[in-house]
mmCIF file of C-alpha atoms in Angstrom:
data_model
loop_
_atom_site.group_PDB
_atom_site.id
_atom_site.type_symbol
_atom_site.label_atom_id
_atom_site.label_comp_id
_atom_site.label_asym_id
_atom_site.label_seq_id
_atom_site.Cartn_x
_atom_site.Cartn_y
_atom_site.Cartn_z
ATOM 1 C CA MET S 1 25.544 -119.065 -267.157
ATOM 2 C CA PRO S 2 27.189 -116.608 -264.751
ATOM 3 C CA PHE S 3 29.344 -118.012 -261.974
ATOM 4 C CA GLY S 4 29.780 -116.763 -258.450
ATOM 5 C CA VAL S 5 33.167 -116.403 -256.803
ATOM 6 C CA LYS S 6 33.886 -117.556 -253.242
ATOM 7 C CA VAL S 7 37.154 -117.136 -251.383
ATOM 8 C CA ILE S 8 37.680 -119.615 -248.551
ATOM 9 C CA ARG S 9 40.069 -118.183 -246.018
ATOM 10 C CA GLN S 10 42.903 -120.128 -244.396
ATOM 11 C CA ASN S 11 41.894 -122.570 -241.610
ATOM 12 C CA ASN S 12 38.359 -122.698 -242.973
ATOM 13 C CA GLU S 13 36.426 -125.060 -245.221
ATOM 14 C CA GLY S 14 33.477 -124.397 -247.508
ATOM 15 C CA LEU S 15 30.464 -126.709 -247.658
ATOM 16 C CA VAL S 16 28.748 -126.530 -251.038
ATOM 17 C CA GLU S 17 24.990 -127.149 -251.064
ATOM 18 C CA THR S 18 23.366 -127.837 -254.445
ATOM 19 C CA LEU S 19 19.633 -127.288 -254.437
ATOM 20 C CA GLY S 20 19.715 -127.426 -250.635
ATOM 21 C CA LYS S 21 21.692 -130.664 -250.389
ATOM 22 C CA TYR S 22 25.343 -130.995 -249.382
ATOM 23 C CA SER S 23 27.444 -131.921 -252.416
ATOM 24 C CA HIS S 24 31.129 -131.377 -251.693
ATOM 25 C CA THR S 25 33.687 -129.529 -249.551
ATOM 26 C CA LEU S 26 35.943 -126.666 -250.611
ATOM 27 C CA SER S 27 39.357 -126.074 -249.081
ATOM 28 C CA SER S 28 40.884 -122.633 -248.566
ATOM 29 C CA GLY S 29 41.426 -120.599 -251.757
ATOM 30 C CA LEU S 30 39.416 -119.212 -254.689
ATOM 31 C CA HIS S 31 36.364 -121.160 -255.869
ATOM 32 C CA PHE S 32 33.473 -120.737 -258.332
ATOM 33 C CA TYR S 33 29.900 -121.804 -257.783
ATOM 34 C CA ILE S 34 26.532 -121.443 -259.529
ATOM 35 C CA PRO S 35 24.406 -118.782 -257.862
ATOM 36 C CA LEU S 36 20.749 -119.627 -257.049
ATOM 37 C CA ILE S 37 21.513 -123.303 -257.514
ATOM 38 C CA GLN S 38 24.457 -123.612 -255.162
ATOM 39 C CA ARG S 39 25.258 -122.122 -251.786
ATOM 40 C CA VAL S 40 28.588 -122.173 -249.921
ATOM 41 C CA ARG S 41 28.657 -122.409 -246.081
ATOM 42 C CA THR S 42 31.968 -121.494 -244.461
ATOM 43 C CA VAL S 43 33.027 -123.440 -241.365
ATOM 44 C CA SER S 44 35.983 -122.314 -239.231
ATOM 45 C CA LEU S 45 38.485 -124.981 -238.160
ATOM 46 C CA ALA S 46 40.275 -122.680 -235.704
ATOM 47 C CA MET S 47 40.268 -123.350 -231.952
ATOM 48 C CA GLN S 48 37.512 -121.508 -230.155
ATOM 49 C CA PRO S 49 36.923 -120.798 -226.443
ATOM 50 C CA LYS S 50 33.661 -121.609 -224.673
ATOM 51 C CA LEU S 51 32.621 -120.614 -221.173
ATOM 52 C CA LEU S 52 30.005 -122.629 -219.315
ATOM 53 C CA PRO S 53 28.502 -120.285 -216.723
ATOM 54 C CA LYS S 54 27.786 -121.402 -213.156
ATOM 55 C CA TYR S 55 25.213 -124.107 -212.740
ATOM 56 C CA SER S 56 24.019 -126.243 -209.854
ATOM 57 C CA LEU S 57 25.686 -129.554 -208.944
ATOM 58 C CA ILE S 58 24.641 -131.911 -206.126
ATOM 59 C CA THR S 59 27.207 -133.878 -204.166
ATOM 60 C CA LYS S 60 26.859 -137.385 -202.724
ATOM 61 C CA ASP S 61 25.884 -135.931 -199.333
ATOM 62 C CA ASN S 62 23.184 -133.720 -200.947
ATOM 63 C CA ALA S 63 25.117 -130.455 -200.762
ATOM 64 C CA GLU S 64 24.627 -127.930 -203.538
ATOM 65 C CA VAL S 65 27.739 -126.757 -205.359
ATOM 66 C CA LEU S 66 27.956 -124.138 -208.084
ATOM 67 C CA GLY S 67 30.421 -124.965 -210.838
ATOM 68 C CA SER S 68 31.773 -123.074 -213.843
ATOM 69 C CA VAL S 69 33.797 -124.616 -216.666
ATOM 70 C CA SER S 70 35.811 -123.185 -219.515
ATOM 71 C CA LEU S 71 37.010 -125.171 -222.534
ATOM 72 C CA ASN S 72 38.605 -124.876 -225.951
ATOM 73 C CA TYR S 73 37.407 -126.843 -228.957
ATOM 74 C CA HIS S 74 37.781 -126.946 -232.720
ATOM 75 C CA VAL S 75 35.783 -128.449 -235.566
ATOM 76 C CA THR S 76 37.276 -131.674 -236.916
ATOM 77 C CA GLU S 77 34.537 -132.761 -239.337
ATOM 78 C CA PRO S 78 32.602 -129.833 -240.846
ATOM 79 C CA VAL S 79 29.907 -132.081 -242.391
ATOM 80 C CA LYS S 80 28.995 -133.694 -239.046
ATOM 81 C CA TYR S 81 29.271 -130.340 -237.343
ATOM 82 C CA GLN S 82 26.970 -128.597 -239.810
ATOM 83 C CA TYR S 83 24.458 -131.212 -240.900
ATOM 84 C CA GLU S 84 24.290 -134.112 -238.455
ATOM 85 C CA ASN S 85 23.461 -132.006 -235.380
ATOM 86 C CA THR S 86 21.112 -129.106 -234.964
ATOM 87 C CA ASP S 87 23.523 -127.385 -232.547
ATOM 88 C CA SER S 88 26.787 -129.255 -232.135
ATOM 89 C CA VAL S 89 28.232 -126.751 -229.653
ATOM 90 C CA MET S 90 25.193 -126.943 -227.368
ATOM 91 C CA SER S 91 25.289 -130.735 -227.579
ATOM 92 C CA MET S 92 28.938 -130.655 -226.521
ATOM 93 C CA VAL S 93 28.112 -128.344 -223.602
ATOM 94 C CA GLN S 94 25.350 -130.647 -222.401
ATOM 95 C CA LEU S 95 27.711 -133.615 -222.592
ATOM 96 C CA VAL S 96 30.324 -131.840 -220.475
ATOM 97 C CA ARG S 97 27.752 -130.748 -217.900
ATOM 98 C CA GLY S 98 26.280 -134.221 -217.664
ATOM 99 C CA HIS S 99 29.629 -135.875 -216.998
ATOM 100 C CA LEU S 100 30.580 -133.238 -214.433
ATOM 101 C CA ARG S 101 27.287 -133.797 -212.577
ATOM 102 C CA ASP S 102 27.993 -137.529 -212.563
ATOM 103 C CA ILE S 103 31.503 -137.029 -211.141
ATOM 104 C CA ILE S 104 30.374 -134.571 -208.459
ATOM 105 C CA GLY S 105 27.434 -136.805 -207.536
ATOM 106 C CA ARG S 106 29.852 -139.587 -206.524
ATOM 107 C CA MET S 107 31.824 -137.378 -204.112
ATOM 108 C CA ASP S 108 31.210 -135.771 -200.725
ATOM 109 C CA LEU S 109 31.307 -131.992 -200.351
ATOM 110 C CA ASN S 110 34.675 -131.908 -198.575
ATOM 111 C CA GLU S 111 36.146 -134.203 -201.214
ATOM 112 C CA VAL S 112 34.779 -132.013 -204.021
ATOM 113 C CA LEU S 113 36.203 -128.800 -202.560
ATOM 114 C CA GLY S 114 39.645 -130.351 -202.106
ATOM 115 C CA SER S 115 39.945 -132.304 -205.367
ATOM 116 C CA THR S 116 39.460 -129.803 -208.193
ATOM 117 C CA LYS S 117 42.557 -131.008 -210.045
ATOM 118 C CA GLU S 118 41.478 -134.661 -209.873
ATOM 119 C CA ILE S 119 37.923 -133.785 -210.962
ATOM 120 C CA ASN S 120 39.265 -131.817 -213.900
ATOM 121 C CA LYS S 121 41.384 -134.761 -215.065
ATOM 122 C CA GLU S 122 38.529 -137.232 -214.646
ATOM 123 C CA LEU S 123 36.205 -134.957 -216.642
ATOM 124 C CA ALA S 124 38.724 -134.637 -219.476
ATOM 125 C CA ASP S 125 39.127 -138.438 -219.585
ATOM 126 C CA ALA S 126 35.349 -138.931 -219.524
ATOM 127 C CA ILE S 127 34.773 -136.579 -222.447
ATOM 128 C CA GLY S 128 37.508 -138.251 -224.489
ATOM 129 C CA ASP S 129 36.381 -138.876 -228.057
ATOM 130 C CA LEU S 130 32.650 -138.647 -227.297
ATOM 131 C CA THR S 131 32.382 -135.268 -229.045
ATOM 132 C CA ASP S 132 33.475 -136.830 -232.335
ATOM 133 C CA ILE S 133 29.802 -137.487 -233.134
ATOM 134 C CA TYR S 134 29.350 -133.719 -233.200
ATOM 135 C CA GLY S 135 32.369 -133.185 -235.467
ATOM 136 C CA ILE S 136 34.121 -131.429 -232.584
ATOM 137 C CA ASN S 137 37.212 -132.137 -230.519
ATOM 138 C CA VAL S 138 37.652 -130.679 -227.020
ATOM 139 C CA ASP S 139 41.290 -129.589 -226.807
ATOM 140 C CA ARG S 140 41.324 -128.328 -223.235
ATOM 141 C CA ILE S 141 38.825 -128.315 -220.413
ATOM 142 C CA ASN S 142 39.181 -126.616 -217.048
ATOM 143 C CA ILE S 143 36.985 -126.305 -213.986
ATOM 144 C CA ASP S 144 37.272 -122.646 -213.104
ATOM 145 C CA GLU S 145 35.321 -122.722 -209.866
ATOM 146 C CA LEU S 146 33.499 -125.071 -207.527
ATOM 147 C CA THR S 147 31.848 -123.195 -204.676
ATOM 148 C CA PRO S 148 29.204 -124.241 -202.153
ATOM 149 C CA SER S 149 25.838 -122.548 -202.367
ATOM 150 C CA LYS S 150 25.140 -119.506 -200.177
ATOM 151 C CA ALA S 151 23.261 -121.597 -197.604
ATOM 152 C CA ILE S 152 26.110 -124.107 -197.404
ATOM 153 C CA GLN S 153 28.666 -121.311 -197.071
ATOM 154 C CA GLU S 154 26.716 -119.759 -194.189
ATOM 155 C CA ALA S 155 26.522 -123.149 -192.451
ATOM 156 C CA MET S 156 30.249 -123.702 -193.021
ATOM 157 C CA ASN S 157 31.065 -120.235 -191.658
ATOM 158 C CA THR S 158 28.956 -120.937 -188.574
ATOM 159 C CA GLN S 159 30.700 -124.279 -188.088
ATOM 160 C CA LEU S 160 34.098 -122.674 -188.632
ATOM 161 C CA THR S 161 33.319 -119.972 -186.051
ATOM 162 C CA ALA S 162 32.162 -122.611 -183.563
ATOM 163 C CA ASP S 163 35.313 -124.656 -184.183
ATOM 164 C CA ARG S 164 37.504 -121.605 -183.637
ATOM 165 C CA GLU S 165 35.700 -120.686 -180.416
ATOM 166 C CA ARG S 166 35.953 -124.269 -179.188
ATOM 167 C CA GLN S 167 39.640 -124.369 -180.021
ATOM 168 C CA ALA S 168 40.122 -121.053 -178.222
ATOM 169 C CA GLU S 169 38.367 -122.445 -175.133
ATOM 170 C CA ILE S 170 40.551 -125.543 -175.278
ATOM 171 C CA SER S 171 43.667 -123.401 -175.586
ATOM 172 C CA ARG S 172 42.607 -121.236 -172.646
ATOM 173 C CA ALA S 173 41.820 -124.316 -170.547
ATOM 174 C CA GLU S 174 45.175 -125.857 -171.431
ATOM 175 C CA GLY S 175 46.886 -122.567 -170.564
ATOM 176 C CA ASP S 176 45.118 -122.403 -167.184
ATOM 177 C CA ALA S 177 45.979 -126.030 -166.473
ATOM 178 C CA LYS S 178 49.607 -125.399 -167.394
ATOM 179 C CA SER S 179 49.667 -122.305 -165.174
ATOM 180 C CA VAL S 180 48.258 -124.279 -162.221
ATOM 181 C CA GLU S 181 50.751 -127.049 -162.879
ATOM 182 C CA LEU S 182 53.689 -124.637 -162.934
ATOM 183 C CA ARG S 183 52.450 -122.789 -159.844
ATOM 184 C CA THR S 184 51.949 -126.056 -157.939
ATOM 185 C CA LYS S 185 55.369 -127.245 -159.019
ATOM 186 C CA ALA S 186 56.948 -124.003 -157.836
ATOM 187 C CA GLN S 187 55.164 -124.238 -154.477
ATOM 188 C CA ASN S 188 56.220 -127.845 -154.048
ATOM 189 C CA GLU S 189 59.795 -126.974 -154.899
ATOM 190 C CA ALA S 190 59.679 -124.104 -152.385
ATOM 191 C CA LEU S 191 58.338 -126.429 -149.676
ATOM 192 C CA VAL S 192 61.027 -128.990 -150.446
ATOM 193 C CA ALA S 193 63.709 -126.310 -150.380
ATOM 194 C CA THR S 194 62.404 -124.956 -147.042
ATOM 195 C CA ALA S 195 62.267 -128.446 -145.558
ATOM 196 C CA GLU S 196 65.785 -129.168 -146.754
ATOM 197 C CA ALA S 197 66.999 -125.859 -145.305
ATOM 198 C CA ASN S 198 65.323 -126.572 -141.954
ATOM 199 C CA ALA S 199 66.753 -130.069 -141.912
ATOM 200 C CA GLN S 200 70.202 -128.710 -142.675
ATOM 201 C CA ALA S 201 69.856 -126.073 -139.930
ATOM 202 C CA THR S 202 68.731 -128.715 -137.420
ATOM 203 C CA LYS S 203 71.624 -130.938 -138.420
ATOM 204 C CA THR S 204 74.071 -128.068 -138.073
ATOM 205 C CA LYS S 205 72.664 -127.193 -134.629
ATOM 206 C CA ALA S 206 72.830 -130.843 -133.529
ATOM 207 C CA ASP S 207 76.394 -131.100 -134.781
ATOM 208 C CA ALA S 208 77.328 -127.969 -132.811
ATOM 209 C CA GLU S 209 75.674 -129.287 -129.633
ATOM 210 C CA LYS S 210 77.406 -132.629 -130.066
ATOM 211 C CA TYR S 211 80.697 -130.833 -130.518
ATOM 212 C CA ARG S 212 80.120 -128.810 -127.319
ATOM 213 C CA ILE S 213 79.215 -131.941 -125.318
ATOM 214 C CA ASP S 214 82.218 -133.792 -126.691
ATOM 215 C CA LYS S 215 84.504 -130.953 -125.649
ATOM 216 C CA ILE S 216 82.987 -130.850 -122.148
ATOM 217 C CA GLN S 217 83.388 -134.588 -121.833
ATOM 218 C CA GLU S 218 87.002 -134.343 -122.977
ATOM 219 C CA ALA S 219 87.616 -131.620 -120.374
ATOM 220 C CA LEU S 220 85.930 -133.623 -117.608
ATOM 221 C CA GLN S 221 87.921 -136.708 -118.443
ATOM 222 C CA GLY S 222 91.114 -134.742 -117.861
ATOM 223 C CA ALA S 223 89.975 -133.047 -114.577
ATOM 224 C CA ASP S 224 91.225 -134.265 -111.067
ATOM 225 C CA ASP S 225 89.765 -134.044 -107.549
ATOM 226 C CA LYS S 226 91.186 -130.568 -107.039
ATOM 227 C CA TYR S 227 89.031 -129.275 -109.911
ATOM 228 C CA PHE S 228 85.835 -130.766 -108.483
ATOM 229 C CA ASN S 229 86.708 -129.495 -104.952
ATOM 230 C CA ALA S 230 87.204 -126.014 -106.323
ATOM 231 C CA GLN S 231 83.852 -126.256 -108.091
ATOM 232 C CA SER S 232 82.178 -127.363 -104.832
ATOM 233 C CA ILE S 233 83.709 -124.486 -102.851
ATOM 234 C CA GLU S 234 82.524 -122.009 -105.478
ATOM 235 C CA ALA S 235 79.019 -123.497 -105.368
ATOM 236 C CA PHE S 236 78.876 -123.270 -101.563
ATOM 237 C CA SER S 237 80.092 -119.683 -101.688
ATOM 238 C CA ASN S 238 77.343 -118.767 -104.116
ATOM 239 C CA LEU S 239 74.815 -120.543 -101.913
ATOM 240 C CA ALA S 240 76.025 -118.695 -98.809
ATOM 241 C CA ASN S 241 75.567 -115.348 -100.547
ATOM 242 C CA SER S 242 71.997 -116.225 -101.555
ATOM 243 C CA ASP S 243 68.813 -115.514 -99.530
ATOM 244 C CA THR S 244 68.285 -119.118 -98.539
ATOM 245 C CA ASN S 245 68.925 -120.536 -95.022
ATOM 246 C CA MET S 246 69.330 -124.094 -96.275
ATOM 247 C CA VAL S 247 72.652 -125.678 -97.169
ATOM 248 C CA VAL S 248 72.767 -128.700 -99.446
ATOM 249 C CA VAL S 249 75.647 -131.051 -98.786
ATOM 250 C CA PRO S 250 76.374 -133.995 -101.098
ATOM 251 C CA ASN S 251 76.171 -137.385 -99.392
ATOM 252 C CA ASP S 252 79.484 -138.483 -100.845
ATOM 253 C CA GLY S 253 81.227 -135.706 -98.839
ATOM 254 C CA ALA S 254 80.383 -137.012 -95.345
ATOM 255 C CA ASP S 255 84.038 -137.032 -94.373
ATOM 256 C CA SER S 256 84.072 -133.237 -94.687
ATOM 257 C CA TYR S 257 81.179 -132.538 -92.342
ATOM 258 C CA GLY S 258 83.682 -130.974 -89.957
ATOM 259 C CA GLN S 259 83.896 -128.076 -92.299
ATOM 260 C CA MET S 260 80.206 -127.240 -91.764
ATOM 261 C CA THR S 261 81.071 -124.890 -88.866
ATOM 262 C CA THR S 262 82.932 -122.675 -91.190
ATOM 263 C CA PHE S 263 80.024 -122.698 -93.661
ATOM 264 C CA ALA S 264 77.609 -121.876 -90.841
ATOM 265 C CA LYS S 265 79.681 -118.874 -89.775
ATOM 266 C CA LEU S 266 79.745 -117.636 -93.300
ATOM 267 C CA LEU S 267 75.990 -118.032 -93.511
ATOM 268 C CA LYS S 268 75.434 -116.195 -90.201
ATOM 269 C CA GLN S 269 77.673 -113.314 -91.250
ATOM 270 C CA ASN S 270 75.776 -113.037 -94.483
ATOM 271 C CA ASN S 271 72.406 -112.836 -92.720
ATOM 272 C CA GLU S 272 73.707 -110.198 -90.244
ATOM 273 C CA LYS S 273 74.854 -108.045 -93.127
ATOM 274 C CA LYS S 274 71.426 -108.256 -94.673
ATOM 275 C CA GLU S 275 69.700 -107.263 -91.406
ATOM 276 C CA THR S 276 72.027 -104.314 -90.886
ATOM 277 C CA LYS S 277 71.208 -103.068 -94.363
ATOM 278 C CA GLU S 278 67.530 -103.362 -93.673
#
């Protein structure tokens, strides 16, 4: 009976089916089998990448998020992988998607968008050894992207624009208030400075007047009767040279009334001079 030859490459295993039923496993190397009766299926044990395209996820607050996941896996048990599941890879994908939906469904939108690292770790822990039933082990899993839907993004952009405009209005109002405060402060300081200057000027003037009065009083305290008599004579002389015909004599000078004749003559001479001129 002729034999067939099968070479199993490194990091692969061969599953031998005899009359359509799995019989044994072949490791890497050269192997013989019986054609028509036996068939050899080759299963790779190498790590393989898998990309899960974007799909819809709903958050706790009913916001739609689009998520994409990439992972690396390898086959650990070729028999389970090949015979116990119709499509072990698709089963693994569905498991990952289901757990991610569960995690996202327990979080609010803001929490989802800010916790990608935590979600990724929780998803990896949730998957754990569950894929063993498919003969597969997930070596690495990573959430590539979590983005709000287009409608949510438009609403967020509108809210962001409104927040920026409101903040700008607040900043302008605060700037105006600060400007008014500074202007009022400057005006108040100017008024205080003016008042202080006026008060200082008034004080200086009062001090000068007081000084003048004090000096006059000092001079008067040192003056004798001769000084006051001289002042009286000068006053009467000025009065005689004026246009008036009345002479004012102090009552405390009654003992000098005899001198009035002289004052009268002076007054008469003054009037005659004025008439001659006229």
